[in-house]
């Protein structure tokens, strides 16, 4: 087996005296998509924020491409090729689609802007039709597409998705899911996906980790999610 490109071992995170994550172990290999599943409050977003450098672990190890990053600030982790897409999307609402995409390329890939722009338009033709539209006037689904597209402009090697389906219509959920599947199949980007929608997750990921109360309670291949989803929810979420 090759070495994982992202590896967590016995990771702990605290909010003051509260233990938010305890003994988390997780690996992500190049070219695969891994799901982080669980109910609200299970610790999924906390884990992403620890990986991205927004939270400082209180114990354990956190390695990116074989190097420790638990002391690195977020901007250094981004420059190493790991980007997180938060639920807030963090777009510049007064700027156009094109300007938001241009900002995405500045940190890591300013010289390949044109090539990456065509790549984004390949995944999201809708954005090409709206290059001059201000981000704040777009629908929620279109803004999610723009947030993903802006991240792709930085040529990430790992993308962390935090509930990309939240608040979206079924049509946009299908489009976002299709894009993540294509991204995984192209093999250029590895994915860590936080998602409560098991049906969507099962269409995208290769493996999963199930979190409950800040610990990993189960893990396995995506085939285990092809069972009755209501039964899975009762088993893992209740």
C-alpha positions as semicolon CSV with decimal commas, in nm:
position;residue;x (nm);y (nm);z (nm)
1;X;0,000;0,000;0,000
2;X;0,125;0,352;-0,075
3;X;0,153;0,599;0,210
4;X;-0,160;0,806;0,276
5;X;-0,149;1,167;0,163
6;X;-0,350;1,266;0,473
7;X;-0,310;1,075;0,798
8;X;-0,461;1,135;1,143
9;X;-0,361;0,924;1,440
10;X;-0,518;0,939;1,788
11;X;-0,626;1,299;1,722
12;X;-0,787;1,494;2,008
13;X;-0,951;1,838;1,988
14;X;-1,089;2,037;2,281
15;X;-1,310;2,343;2,315
16;X;-1,191;2,461;2,654
17;X;-1,272;2,175;2,890
18;X;-1,502;2,005;2,639
19;X;-1,359;1,709;2,448
20;X;-1,482;1,759;2,091
21;X;-1,280;1,482;1,922
22;X;-1,119;1,185;2,090
23;X;-0,868;0,939;1,944
24;X;-0,956;0,998;1,580
25;X;-0,769;0,782;1,330
26;X;-0,819;0,841;0,959
27;X;-0,631;0,797;0,634
28;X;-0,690;0,937;0,285
29;X;-0,503;0,798;-0,015
30;X;-0,429;0,967;-0,344
31;X;-0,718;0,958;-0,589
32;X;-0,986;0,834;-0,349
33;X;-1,294;0,988;-0,192
34;X;-1,364;0,925;0,176
35;X;-1,685;1,014;0,360
36;X;-1,724;1,147;0,712
37;X;-2,076;1,057;0,815
38;X;-2,279;1,121;1,128
39;X;-2,549;1,337;1,282
40;X;-2,522;1,704;1,375
41;X;-2,284;1,741;1,667
42;X;-2,090;1,424;1,588
43;X;-1,770;1,621;1,530
44;X;-1,747;1,614;1,150
45;X;-1,696;1,986;1,091
46;X;-1,464;2,007;1,392
47;X;-1,248;1,741;1,231
48;X;-1,235;1,931;0,901
49;X;-1,142;2,251;1,084
50;X;-0,861;2,071;1,265
51;X;-0,726;1,933;0,937
52;X;-0,747;2,278;0,775
53;X;-0,563;2,451;1,059
54;X;-0,855;2,650;1,198
55;X;-0,844;2,447;1,520
56;X;-0,530;2,337;1,704
57;X;-0,536;1,970;1,809
58;X;-0,474;1,903;2,177
59;X;-0,319;1,564;2,108
60;X;-0,229;1,309;1,843
61;X;-0,067;1,351;1,503
62;X;-0,184;1,512;1,180
63;X;0,025;1,463;0,864
64;X;-0,019;1,598;0,512
65;X;0,195;1,441;0,240
66;X;0,409;1,285;0,512
67;X;0,478;1,613;0,695
68;X;0,327;1,721;1,030
69;X;0,084;2,014;0,997
70;X;-0,076;2,033;1,343
71;X;0,114;2,360;1,409
72;X;0,054;2,513;1,063
73;X;-0,185;2,805;1,008
74;X;-0,458;2,767;0,743
75;X;-0,283;2,968;0,469
76;X;0,022;2,740;0,482
77;X;-0,197;2,431;0,457
78;X;-0,374;2,580;0,154
79;X;-0,038;2,642;-0,015
80;X;0,049;2,277;0,042
81;X;-0,256;2,178;-0,162
82;X;-0,544;2,118;0,083
83;X;-0,857;2,334;0,056
84;X;-1,177;2,329;0,261
85;X;-1,516;2,438;0,132
86;X;-1,725;2,553;0,426
87;X;-2,104;2,561;0,441
88;X;-2,089;2,943;0,429
89;X;-1,915;2,930;0,085
90;X;-1,729;3,257;0,167
91;X;-1,779;3,416;-0,174
92;X;-1,722;3,784;-0,252
93;X;-2,083;3,880;-0,321
94;X;-2,014;4,213;-0,494
95;X;-1,767;4,056;-0,736
96;X;-1,855;3,874;-1,055
97;X;-1,825;3,502;-1,114
98;X;-1,508;3,560;-1,316
99;X;-1,349;3,778;-1,048
100;X;-1,426;3,522;-0,776
101;X;-1,263;3,253;-0,990
102;X;-0,963;3,476;-1,055
103;X;-0,913;3,525;-0,681
104;X;-0,911;3,148;-0,637
105;X;-0,608;3,115;-0,862
106;X;-0,387;3,372;-0,688
107;X;-0,244;3,165;-0,401
108;X;-0,126;2,860;-0,596
109;X;-0,189;2,878;-0,969
110;X;-0,188;3,231;-1,119
111;X;0,010;3,119;-1,427
112;X;-0,241;2,850;-1,525
113;X;-0,553;3,063;-1,488
114;X;-0,684;3,009;-1,842
115;X;-0,640;2,632;-1,831
116;X;-0,806;2,601;-1,492
117;X;-1,089;2,831;-1,598
118;X;-1,174;2,596;-1,883
119;X;-1,160;2,305;-1,640
120;X;-1,411;2,476;-1,409
121;X;-1,641;2,554;-1,703
122;X;-1,618;2,189;-1,806
123;X;-1,751;2,081;-1,466
124;X;-1,999;2,370;-1,437
125;X;-2,117;2,503;-1,778
126;X;-2,370;2,714;-1,589
127;X;-2,084;2,931;-1,455
128;X;-1,961;3,005;-1,806
129;X;-2,304;3,149;-1,887
130;X;-2,283;3,377;-1,583
131;X;-1,924;3,505;-1,587
132;X;-2,035;3,868;-1,555
133;X;-2,302;3,808;-1,288
134;X;-2,241;3,919;-0,930
135;X;-2,214;3,627;-0,689
136;X;-2,470;3,771;-0,448
137;X;-2,744;3,756;-0,713
138;X;-2,700;3,383;-0,780
139;X;-2,909;3,102;-0,636
140;X;-2,777;2,889;-0,353
141;X;-2,693;2,603;-0,587
142;X;-2,511;2,833;-0,828
143;X;-2,315;2,986;-0,540
144;X;-2,213;2,637;-0,429
145;X;-2,089;2,566;-0,780
146;X;-1,893;2,891;-0,778
147;X;-1,737;2,810;-0,440
148;X;-1,624;2,470;-0,569
149;X;-1,502;2,624;-0,893
150;X;-1,301;2,887;-0,707
151;X;-1,133;2,613;-0,503
152;X;-1,048;2,420;-0,821
153;X;-0,876;2,730;-0,960
154;X;-0,607;2,678;-0,694
155;X;-0,523;2,330;-0,829
156;X;-0,582;2,154;-0,494
157;X;-0,461;1,800;-0,435
158;X;-0,713;1,745;-0,153
159;X;-1,057;1,904;-0,116
160;X;-1,263;1,894;0,202
161;X;-1,638;1,933;0,140
162;X;-1,854;2,031;0,438
163;X;-2,220;1,937;0,372
164;X;-2,223;2,046;0,005
165;X;-2,588;1,940;-0,031
166;X;-2,716;2,147;0,262
167;X;-3,006;2,374;0,165
168;X;-2,995;2,285;-0,204
169;X;-3,280;2,171;-0,426
170;X;-3,276;1,806;-0,542
171;X;-3,166;1,919;-0,890
172;X;-2,860;2,100;-0,758
173;X;-2,779;1,811;-0,523
174;X;-2,770;1,585;-0,831
175;X;-2,543;1,829;-1,017
176;X;-2,303;1,870;-0,724
177;X;-2,295;1,492;-0,677
178;X;-2,220;1,437;-1,047
179;X;-1,939;1,691;-1,030
180;X;-1,778;1,524;-0,727
181;X;-1,800;1,184;-0,896
182;X;-1,632;1,325;-1,208
183;X;-1,363;1,489;-0,995
184;X;-1,296;1,158;-0,819
185;X;-1,293;0,964;-1,146
186;X;-1,050;1,208;-1,308
187;X;-0,808;1,123;-1,027
188;X;-0,645;1,465;-0,986
189;X;-0,806;1,549;-0,653
190;X;-0,866;1,339;-0,341
191;X;-1,187;1,414;-0,150
192;X;-1,287;1,415;0,215
193;X;-1,664;1,459;0,222
194;X;-1,874;1,551;0,525
195;X;-2,234;1,466;0,445
196;X;-2,554;1,362;0,623
197;X;-2,720;1,260;0,297
198;X;-2,615;0,894;0,281
199;X;-2,761;0,852;-0,067
200;X;-2,543;1,133;-0,204
201;X;-2,237;1,014;-0,014
202;X;-2,279;0,658;-0,143
203;X;-2,267;0,788;-0,500
204;X;-1,936;0,969;-0,446
205;X;-1,712;0,797;-0,191
206;X;-1,497;0,484;-0,189
207;X;-1,485;0,440;0,192
208;X;-1,644;0,597;0,497
209;X;-1,584;0,675;0,862
210;X;-1,887;0,710;1,091
211;X;-1,856;0,960;1,376
212;X;-2,061;0,974;1,692
213;X;-1,993;1,206;1,987
214;X;-1,645;1,288;1,861
215;X;-1,521;0,934;1,802
216;X;-1,507;0,696;1,507
217;X;-1,764;0,422;1,572
218;X;-1,749;0,247;1,235
219;X;-1,564;0,245;0,906
220;X;-1,584;0,045;0,588
221;X;-1,621;0,037;0,211
222;X;-1,899;0,223;0,033
223;X;-2,071;-0,111;-0,040
224;X;-2,187;-0,114;0,324
225;X;-2,393;0,199;0,250
226;X;-2,585;0,024;-0,027
227;X;-2,816;-0,133;0,229
228;X;-3,149;0,015;0,340
229;X;-3,068;0,375;0,429
230;X;-3,333;0,398;0,701
231;X;-3,181;0,094;0,871
232;X;-2,833;0,244;0,839
233;X;-2,956;0,569;0,991
234;X;-3,108;0,384;1,287
235;X;-2,790;0,184;1,338
236;X;-2,542;0,469;1,318
237;X;-2,733;0,788;1,394
238;X;-2,964;0,691;1,682
